[in-house]
Coordinates of C-alpha atoms in Angstrom, one line a residue:
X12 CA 4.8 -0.9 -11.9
X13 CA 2.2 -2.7 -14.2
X14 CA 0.7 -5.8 -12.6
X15 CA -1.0 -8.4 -15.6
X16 CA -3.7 -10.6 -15.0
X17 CA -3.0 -14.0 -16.7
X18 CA -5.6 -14.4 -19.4
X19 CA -7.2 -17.7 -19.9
X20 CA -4.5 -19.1 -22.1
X21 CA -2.0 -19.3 -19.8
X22 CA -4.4 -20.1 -17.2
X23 CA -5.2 -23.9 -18.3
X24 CA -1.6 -24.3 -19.1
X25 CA -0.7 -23.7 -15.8
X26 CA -3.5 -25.9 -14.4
X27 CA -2.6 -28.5 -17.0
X28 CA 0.9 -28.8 -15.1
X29 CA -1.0 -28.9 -11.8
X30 CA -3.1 -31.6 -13.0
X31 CA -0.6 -33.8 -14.8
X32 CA 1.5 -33.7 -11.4
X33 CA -1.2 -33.1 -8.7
X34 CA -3.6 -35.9 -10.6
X35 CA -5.2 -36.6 -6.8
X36 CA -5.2 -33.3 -5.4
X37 CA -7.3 -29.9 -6.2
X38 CA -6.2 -26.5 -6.4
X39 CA -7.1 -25.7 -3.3
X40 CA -5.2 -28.3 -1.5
X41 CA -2.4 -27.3 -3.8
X42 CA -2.7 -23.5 -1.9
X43 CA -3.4 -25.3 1.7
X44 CA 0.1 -26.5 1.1
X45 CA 1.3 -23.3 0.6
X46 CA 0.4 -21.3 3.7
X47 CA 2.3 -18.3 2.9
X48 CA 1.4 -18.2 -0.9
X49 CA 1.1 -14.1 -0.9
X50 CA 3.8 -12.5 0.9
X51 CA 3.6 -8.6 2.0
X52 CA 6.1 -6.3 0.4
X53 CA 5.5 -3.6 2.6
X54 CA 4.1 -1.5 0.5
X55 CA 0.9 0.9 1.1
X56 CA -2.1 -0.6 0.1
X57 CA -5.4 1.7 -0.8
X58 CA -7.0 3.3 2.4
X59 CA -9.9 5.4 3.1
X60 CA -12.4 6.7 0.6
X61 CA -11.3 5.7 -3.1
X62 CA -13.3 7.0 -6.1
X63 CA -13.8 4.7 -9.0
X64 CA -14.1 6.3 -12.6
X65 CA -14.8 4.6 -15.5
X66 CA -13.2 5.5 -19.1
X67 CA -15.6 4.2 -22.2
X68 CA -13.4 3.6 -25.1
X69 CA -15.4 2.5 -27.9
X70 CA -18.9 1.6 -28.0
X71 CA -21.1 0.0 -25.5
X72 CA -24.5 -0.1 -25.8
X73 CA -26.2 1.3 -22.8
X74 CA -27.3 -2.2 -20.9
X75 CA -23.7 -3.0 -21.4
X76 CA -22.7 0.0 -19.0
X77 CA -25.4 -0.7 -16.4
X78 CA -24.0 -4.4 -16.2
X79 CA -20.7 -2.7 -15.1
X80 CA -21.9 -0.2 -13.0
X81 CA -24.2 -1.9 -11.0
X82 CA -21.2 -4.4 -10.6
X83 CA -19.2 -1.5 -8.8
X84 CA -22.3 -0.2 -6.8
X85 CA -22.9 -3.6 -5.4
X86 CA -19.4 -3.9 -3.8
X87 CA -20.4 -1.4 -0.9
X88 CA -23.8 -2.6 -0.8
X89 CA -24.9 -3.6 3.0
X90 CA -23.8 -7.0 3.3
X91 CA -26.6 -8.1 5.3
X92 CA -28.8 -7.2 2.2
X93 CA -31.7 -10.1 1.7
X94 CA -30.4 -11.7 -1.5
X95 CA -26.9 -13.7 -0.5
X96 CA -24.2 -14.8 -1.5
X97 CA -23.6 -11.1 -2.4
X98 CA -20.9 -8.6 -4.3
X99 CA -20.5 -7.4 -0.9
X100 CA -20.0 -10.4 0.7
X101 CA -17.1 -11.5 -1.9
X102 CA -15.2 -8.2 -1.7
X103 CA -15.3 -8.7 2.1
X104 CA -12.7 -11.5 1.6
X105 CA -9.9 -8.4 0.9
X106 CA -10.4 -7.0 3.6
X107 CA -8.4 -9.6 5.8
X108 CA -5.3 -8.4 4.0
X109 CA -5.9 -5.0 5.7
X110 CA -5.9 -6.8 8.7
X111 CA -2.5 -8.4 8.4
X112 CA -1.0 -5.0 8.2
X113 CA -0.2 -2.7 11.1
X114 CA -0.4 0.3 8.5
X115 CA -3.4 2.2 9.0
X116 CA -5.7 -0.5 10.7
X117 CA -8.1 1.7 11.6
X118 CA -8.9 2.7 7.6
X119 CA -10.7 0.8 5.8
X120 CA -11.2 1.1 1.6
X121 CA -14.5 2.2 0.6
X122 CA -14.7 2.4 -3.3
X123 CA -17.4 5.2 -4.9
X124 CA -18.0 5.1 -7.8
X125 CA -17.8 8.2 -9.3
X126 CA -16.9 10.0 -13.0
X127 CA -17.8 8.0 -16.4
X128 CA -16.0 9.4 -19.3
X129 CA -16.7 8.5 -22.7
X130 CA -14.4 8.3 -25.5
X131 CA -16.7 7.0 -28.1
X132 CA -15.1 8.6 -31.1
X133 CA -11.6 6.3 -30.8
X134 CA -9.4 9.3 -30.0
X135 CA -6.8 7.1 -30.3
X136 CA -7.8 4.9 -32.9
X137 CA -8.3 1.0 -32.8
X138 CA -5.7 -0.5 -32.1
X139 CA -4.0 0.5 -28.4
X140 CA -0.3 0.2 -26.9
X141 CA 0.2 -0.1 -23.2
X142 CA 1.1 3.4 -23.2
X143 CA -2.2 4.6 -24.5
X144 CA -4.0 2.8 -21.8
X145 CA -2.1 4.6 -19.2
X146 CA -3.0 8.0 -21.0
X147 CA -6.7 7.4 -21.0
X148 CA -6.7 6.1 -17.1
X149 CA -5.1 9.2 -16.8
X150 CA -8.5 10.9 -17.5
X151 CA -9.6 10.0 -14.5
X152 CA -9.0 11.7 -11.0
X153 CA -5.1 11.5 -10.3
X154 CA -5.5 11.3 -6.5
X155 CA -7.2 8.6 -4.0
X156 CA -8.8 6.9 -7.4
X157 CA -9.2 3.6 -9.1
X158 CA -9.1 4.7 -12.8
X159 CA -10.9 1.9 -15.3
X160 CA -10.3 1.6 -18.9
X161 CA -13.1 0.0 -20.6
X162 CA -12.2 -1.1 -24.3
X163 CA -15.1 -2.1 -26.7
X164 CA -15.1 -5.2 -28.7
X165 CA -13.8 -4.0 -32.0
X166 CA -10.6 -2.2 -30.0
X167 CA -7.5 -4.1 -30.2
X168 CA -4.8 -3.6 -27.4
X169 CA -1.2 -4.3 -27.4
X170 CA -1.1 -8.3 -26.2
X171 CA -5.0 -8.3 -25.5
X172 CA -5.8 -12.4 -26.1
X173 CA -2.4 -12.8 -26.4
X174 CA -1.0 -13.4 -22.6
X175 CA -3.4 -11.0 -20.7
X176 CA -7.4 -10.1 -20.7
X177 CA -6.4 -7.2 -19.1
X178 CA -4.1 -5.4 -16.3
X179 CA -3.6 -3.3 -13.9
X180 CA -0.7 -0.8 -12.3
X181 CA -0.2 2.8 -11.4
X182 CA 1.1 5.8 -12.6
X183 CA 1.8 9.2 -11.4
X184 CA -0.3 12.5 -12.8
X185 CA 0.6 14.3 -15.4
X186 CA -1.0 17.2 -13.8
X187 CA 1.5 20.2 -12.5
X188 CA 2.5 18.8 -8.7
X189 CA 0.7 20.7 -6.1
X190 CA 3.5 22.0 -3.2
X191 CA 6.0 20.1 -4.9
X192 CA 4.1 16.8 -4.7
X193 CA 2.7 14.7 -7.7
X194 CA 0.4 12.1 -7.1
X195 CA -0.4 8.3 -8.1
X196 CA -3.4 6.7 -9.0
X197 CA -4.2 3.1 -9.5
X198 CA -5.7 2.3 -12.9
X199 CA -7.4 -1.2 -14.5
X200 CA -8.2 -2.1 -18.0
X201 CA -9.9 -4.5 -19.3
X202 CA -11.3 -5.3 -22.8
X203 CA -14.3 -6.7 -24.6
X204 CA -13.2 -10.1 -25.2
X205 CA -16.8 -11.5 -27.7
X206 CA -15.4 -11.0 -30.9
X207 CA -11.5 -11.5 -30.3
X208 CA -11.0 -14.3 -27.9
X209 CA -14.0 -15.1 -25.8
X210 CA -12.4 -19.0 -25.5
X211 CA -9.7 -17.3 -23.0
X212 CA -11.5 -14.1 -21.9
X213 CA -14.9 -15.0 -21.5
X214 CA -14.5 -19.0 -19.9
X215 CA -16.9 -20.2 -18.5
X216 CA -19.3 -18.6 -20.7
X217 CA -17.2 -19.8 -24.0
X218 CA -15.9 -23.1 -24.4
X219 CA -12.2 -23.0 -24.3
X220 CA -9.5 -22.7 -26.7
X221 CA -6.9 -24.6 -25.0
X222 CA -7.2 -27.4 -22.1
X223 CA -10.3 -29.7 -20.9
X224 CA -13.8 -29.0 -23.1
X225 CA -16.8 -28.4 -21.4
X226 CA -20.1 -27.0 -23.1
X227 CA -20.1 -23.0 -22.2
X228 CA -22.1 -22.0 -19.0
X229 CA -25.2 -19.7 -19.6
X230 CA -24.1 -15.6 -18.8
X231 CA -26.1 -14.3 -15.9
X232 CA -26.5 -10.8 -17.9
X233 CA -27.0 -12.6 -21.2
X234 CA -23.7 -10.5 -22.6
X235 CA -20.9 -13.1 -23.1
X236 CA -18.5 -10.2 -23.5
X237 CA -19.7 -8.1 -20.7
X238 CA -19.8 -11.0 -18.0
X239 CA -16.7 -12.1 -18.6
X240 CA -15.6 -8.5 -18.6
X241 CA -17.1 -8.8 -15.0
X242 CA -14.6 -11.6 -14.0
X243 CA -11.8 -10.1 -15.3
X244 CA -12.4 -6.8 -13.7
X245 CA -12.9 -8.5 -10.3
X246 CA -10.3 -10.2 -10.3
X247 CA -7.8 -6.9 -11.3
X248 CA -9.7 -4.8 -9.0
X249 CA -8.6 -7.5 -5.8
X250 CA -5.8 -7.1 -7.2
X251 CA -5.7 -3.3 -7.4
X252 CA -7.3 -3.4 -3.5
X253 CA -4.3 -6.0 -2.3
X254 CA -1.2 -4.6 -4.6
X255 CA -2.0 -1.6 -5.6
X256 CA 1.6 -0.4 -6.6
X257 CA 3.3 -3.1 -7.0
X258 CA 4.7 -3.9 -3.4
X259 CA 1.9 -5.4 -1.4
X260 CA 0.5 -9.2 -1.3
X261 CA 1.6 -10.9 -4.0
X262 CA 4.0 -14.1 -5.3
X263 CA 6.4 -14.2 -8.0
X264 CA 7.8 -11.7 -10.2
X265 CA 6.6 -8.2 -9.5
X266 CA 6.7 -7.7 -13.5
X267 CA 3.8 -10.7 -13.9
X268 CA 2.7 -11.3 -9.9
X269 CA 0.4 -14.5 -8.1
X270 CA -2.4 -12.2 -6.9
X271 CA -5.4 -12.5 -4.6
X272 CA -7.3 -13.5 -7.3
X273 CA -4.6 -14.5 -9.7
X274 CA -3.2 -17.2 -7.5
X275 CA -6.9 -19.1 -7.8
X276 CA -7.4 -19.5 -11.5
X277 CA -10.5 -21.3 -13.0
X278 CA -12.2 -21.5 -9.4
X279 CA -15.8 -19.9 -9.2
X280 CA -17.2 -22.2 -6.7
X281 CA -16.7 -25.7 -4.5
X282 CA -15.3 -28.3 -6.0
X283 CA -13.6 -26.7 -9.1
X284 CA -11.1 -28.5 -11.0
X285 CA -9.6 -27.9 -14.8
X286 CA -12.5 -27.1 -17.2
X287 CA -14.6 -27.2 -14.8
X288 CA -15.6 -23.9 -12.7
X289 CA -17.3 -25.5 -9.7
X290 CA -20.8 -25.7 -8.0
X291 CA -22.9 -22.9 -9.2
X292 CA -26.2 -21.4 -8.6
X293 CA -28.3 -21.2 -11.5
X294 CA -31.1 -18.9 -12.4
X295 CA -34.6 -21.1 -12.8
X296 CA -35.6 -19.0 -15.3
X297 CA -33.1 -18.5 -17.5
X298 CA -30.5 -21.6 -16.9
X299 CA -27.9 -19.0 -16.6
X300 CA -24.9 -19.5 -13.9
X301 CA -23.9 -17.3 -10.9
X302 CA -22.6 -17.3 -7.6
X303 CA -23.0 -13.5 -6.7
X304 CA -25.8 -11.2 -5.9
X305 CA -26.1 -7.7 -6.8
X306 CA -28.1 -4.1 -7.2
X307 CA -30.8 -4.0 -9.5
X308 CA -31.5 -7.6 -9.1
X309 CA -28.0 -8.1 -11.0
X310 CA -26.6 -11.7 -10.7
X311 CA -22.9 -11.9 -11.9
X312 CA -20.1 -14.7 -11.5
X313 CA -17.0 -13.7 -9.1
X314 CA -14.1 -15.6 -8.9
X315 CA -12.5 -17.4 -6.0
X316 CA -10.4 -15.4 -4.1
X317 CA -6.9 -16.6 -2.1
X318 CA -7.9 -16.2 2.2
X319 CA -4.9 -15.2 3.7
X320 CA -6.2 -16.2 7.4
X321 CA -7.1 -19.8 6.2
X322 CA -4.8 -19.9 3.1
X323 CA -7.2 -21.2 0.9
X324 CA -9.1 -20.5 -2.1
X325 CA -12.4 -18.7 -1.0
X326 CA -15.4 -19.9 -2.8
X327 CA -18.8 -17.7 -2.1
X328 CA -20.6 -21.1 -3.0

């Protein structure tokens, strides 16, 4: 079952609600309150050794694709590395919803990235339904893989910048079942938001279309599109980690769920409020924001994620 992540749009609508009746109080406080804000559906979560694979639809240069693949190699990288805050250290926050489980404690998820297929030549033209997205993440490996769609800028998908900046759910192979058995994958997409809607897919590296207006943060990777493609895709791939099938931690409607990630909108460091995306690093050099460390000297900008053992929104910085 197909889990969306709420694009920017509805985002500051639904922190311009908080705000207009929670004028004295921040989001996180608003969480506090709610101490059992992701519930478990006793579902399986993702255990053991997951592949990642990538699916290129489109064009991206080739600095564009190292942006998102050191993003990926940096989630496993030690987390006692020198540079800090790290990926590592971010993605370590999912790990406490393993721990809530009794399923499988002993098994961790460690994510590899693995395949990279490229689908340069718009196999299936421009403009993308839902449907198509689950036949390209169906390139990928169909067992104990995270499948990523990866659409280029000039690729429209069906309600891309409309109500979602991307999404992510599961599906079962098309391949002939081995013994009687056919397998399900979990699969991500996300688009290039730069040239359709950076103002709710790229924030805060665009100023805003809707809610409080703030001048646009500098990009760590200088790639407006491609950092906020980072965002997106670490907040789905929480997601993916904490619900990967529709029936594990998550709030709401199963259809358009409060996820780890989800349920902290617009929060990127301490002291985050509407249009505002909280205390930052930022690069001497360059003026460019961050909060996250990663391979190849990589600096990217993670958002907060929702703590289960202190039920709060988790800021790196």
């Amino acid at each position: 079952m197909a889990s969306n992540f709420e694009c920017f749009l509805k985002i500051f609508l639904l922190i311009s609600v908080f705000h207009l009746s929670l004028a004295a109080r921040n989001l996180n406080e608003l969480v506090q309150d709610q101490s059992q804000l992701l519930h478990y559906h006793n579902g399986p979560l993702l255990y053991g050794k997951i592949s990642v694979n990538l699916i290129w639809y489109g064009h991206f240069k080739p600095s564009q694709k190292a942006i998102i693949t050191d993003f990926f190699t940096s989630l496993s990288s030690p987390s006692s590395q020198p540079n800090q805050p790290s990926v590592s250290g971010w993605w370590k926050t999912t790990e406490k919803y393993y721990h809530l489980t009794s399923k499988k404690k002993a098994s961790q998820l460690s994510l590899t990235l693995s395949k990279q297929i490229l689908d340069e030549n718009y196999s299936l033209g421009k403009s993308l339904t839902s449907k198509n997205l689950i036949e390209l993440a169906s390139k990928g490996d169909n067992k104990d893989s995270i499948n990523v769609v990866l659409t280029s800028a000039d690729v429209a998908v069906e309600r891309f910048c409309m109500d979602r900046c991307g999404t992510h759910g599961s599906s079962y192979s098309s391949a002939v079942p081995v013994k009687g058995k056919s397998y399900k994958f979990a699969y991500i997409w996300v688009g290039n938001s730069e040239t359709q809607c950076p103002g709710q897919c790229a924030w805060p590296f665009h100023q805003p279309i809707y809610g409080p207006q703030s001048p646009p943060l500098v990009s760590p990777n200088n790639d407006v599109g491609l950092d906020g493609m980072v965002i997106n895709l670490a907040s789905l791939l929480a997601g993916t980690a904490t619900n990967p099938f529709g029936n594990g931690y998550f709030q709401g409607p199963s259809e358009a769920p409060l996820e780890a990630a989800s349920a902290c909108p617009g929060v990127y460091g301490k002291g985050a409020y509407p249009g505002y995306a909280g205390d930052l690093l930022v690069d001497t050099t360059t003026g460019a924001s961050y909060n996250a460390h990663g391979d190849n000297g990589r600096k990217y900008l993670l958002p907060a994620l929702y703590d289960p053992s202190t039920a709060t929104c988790s800021t790196i910085v």
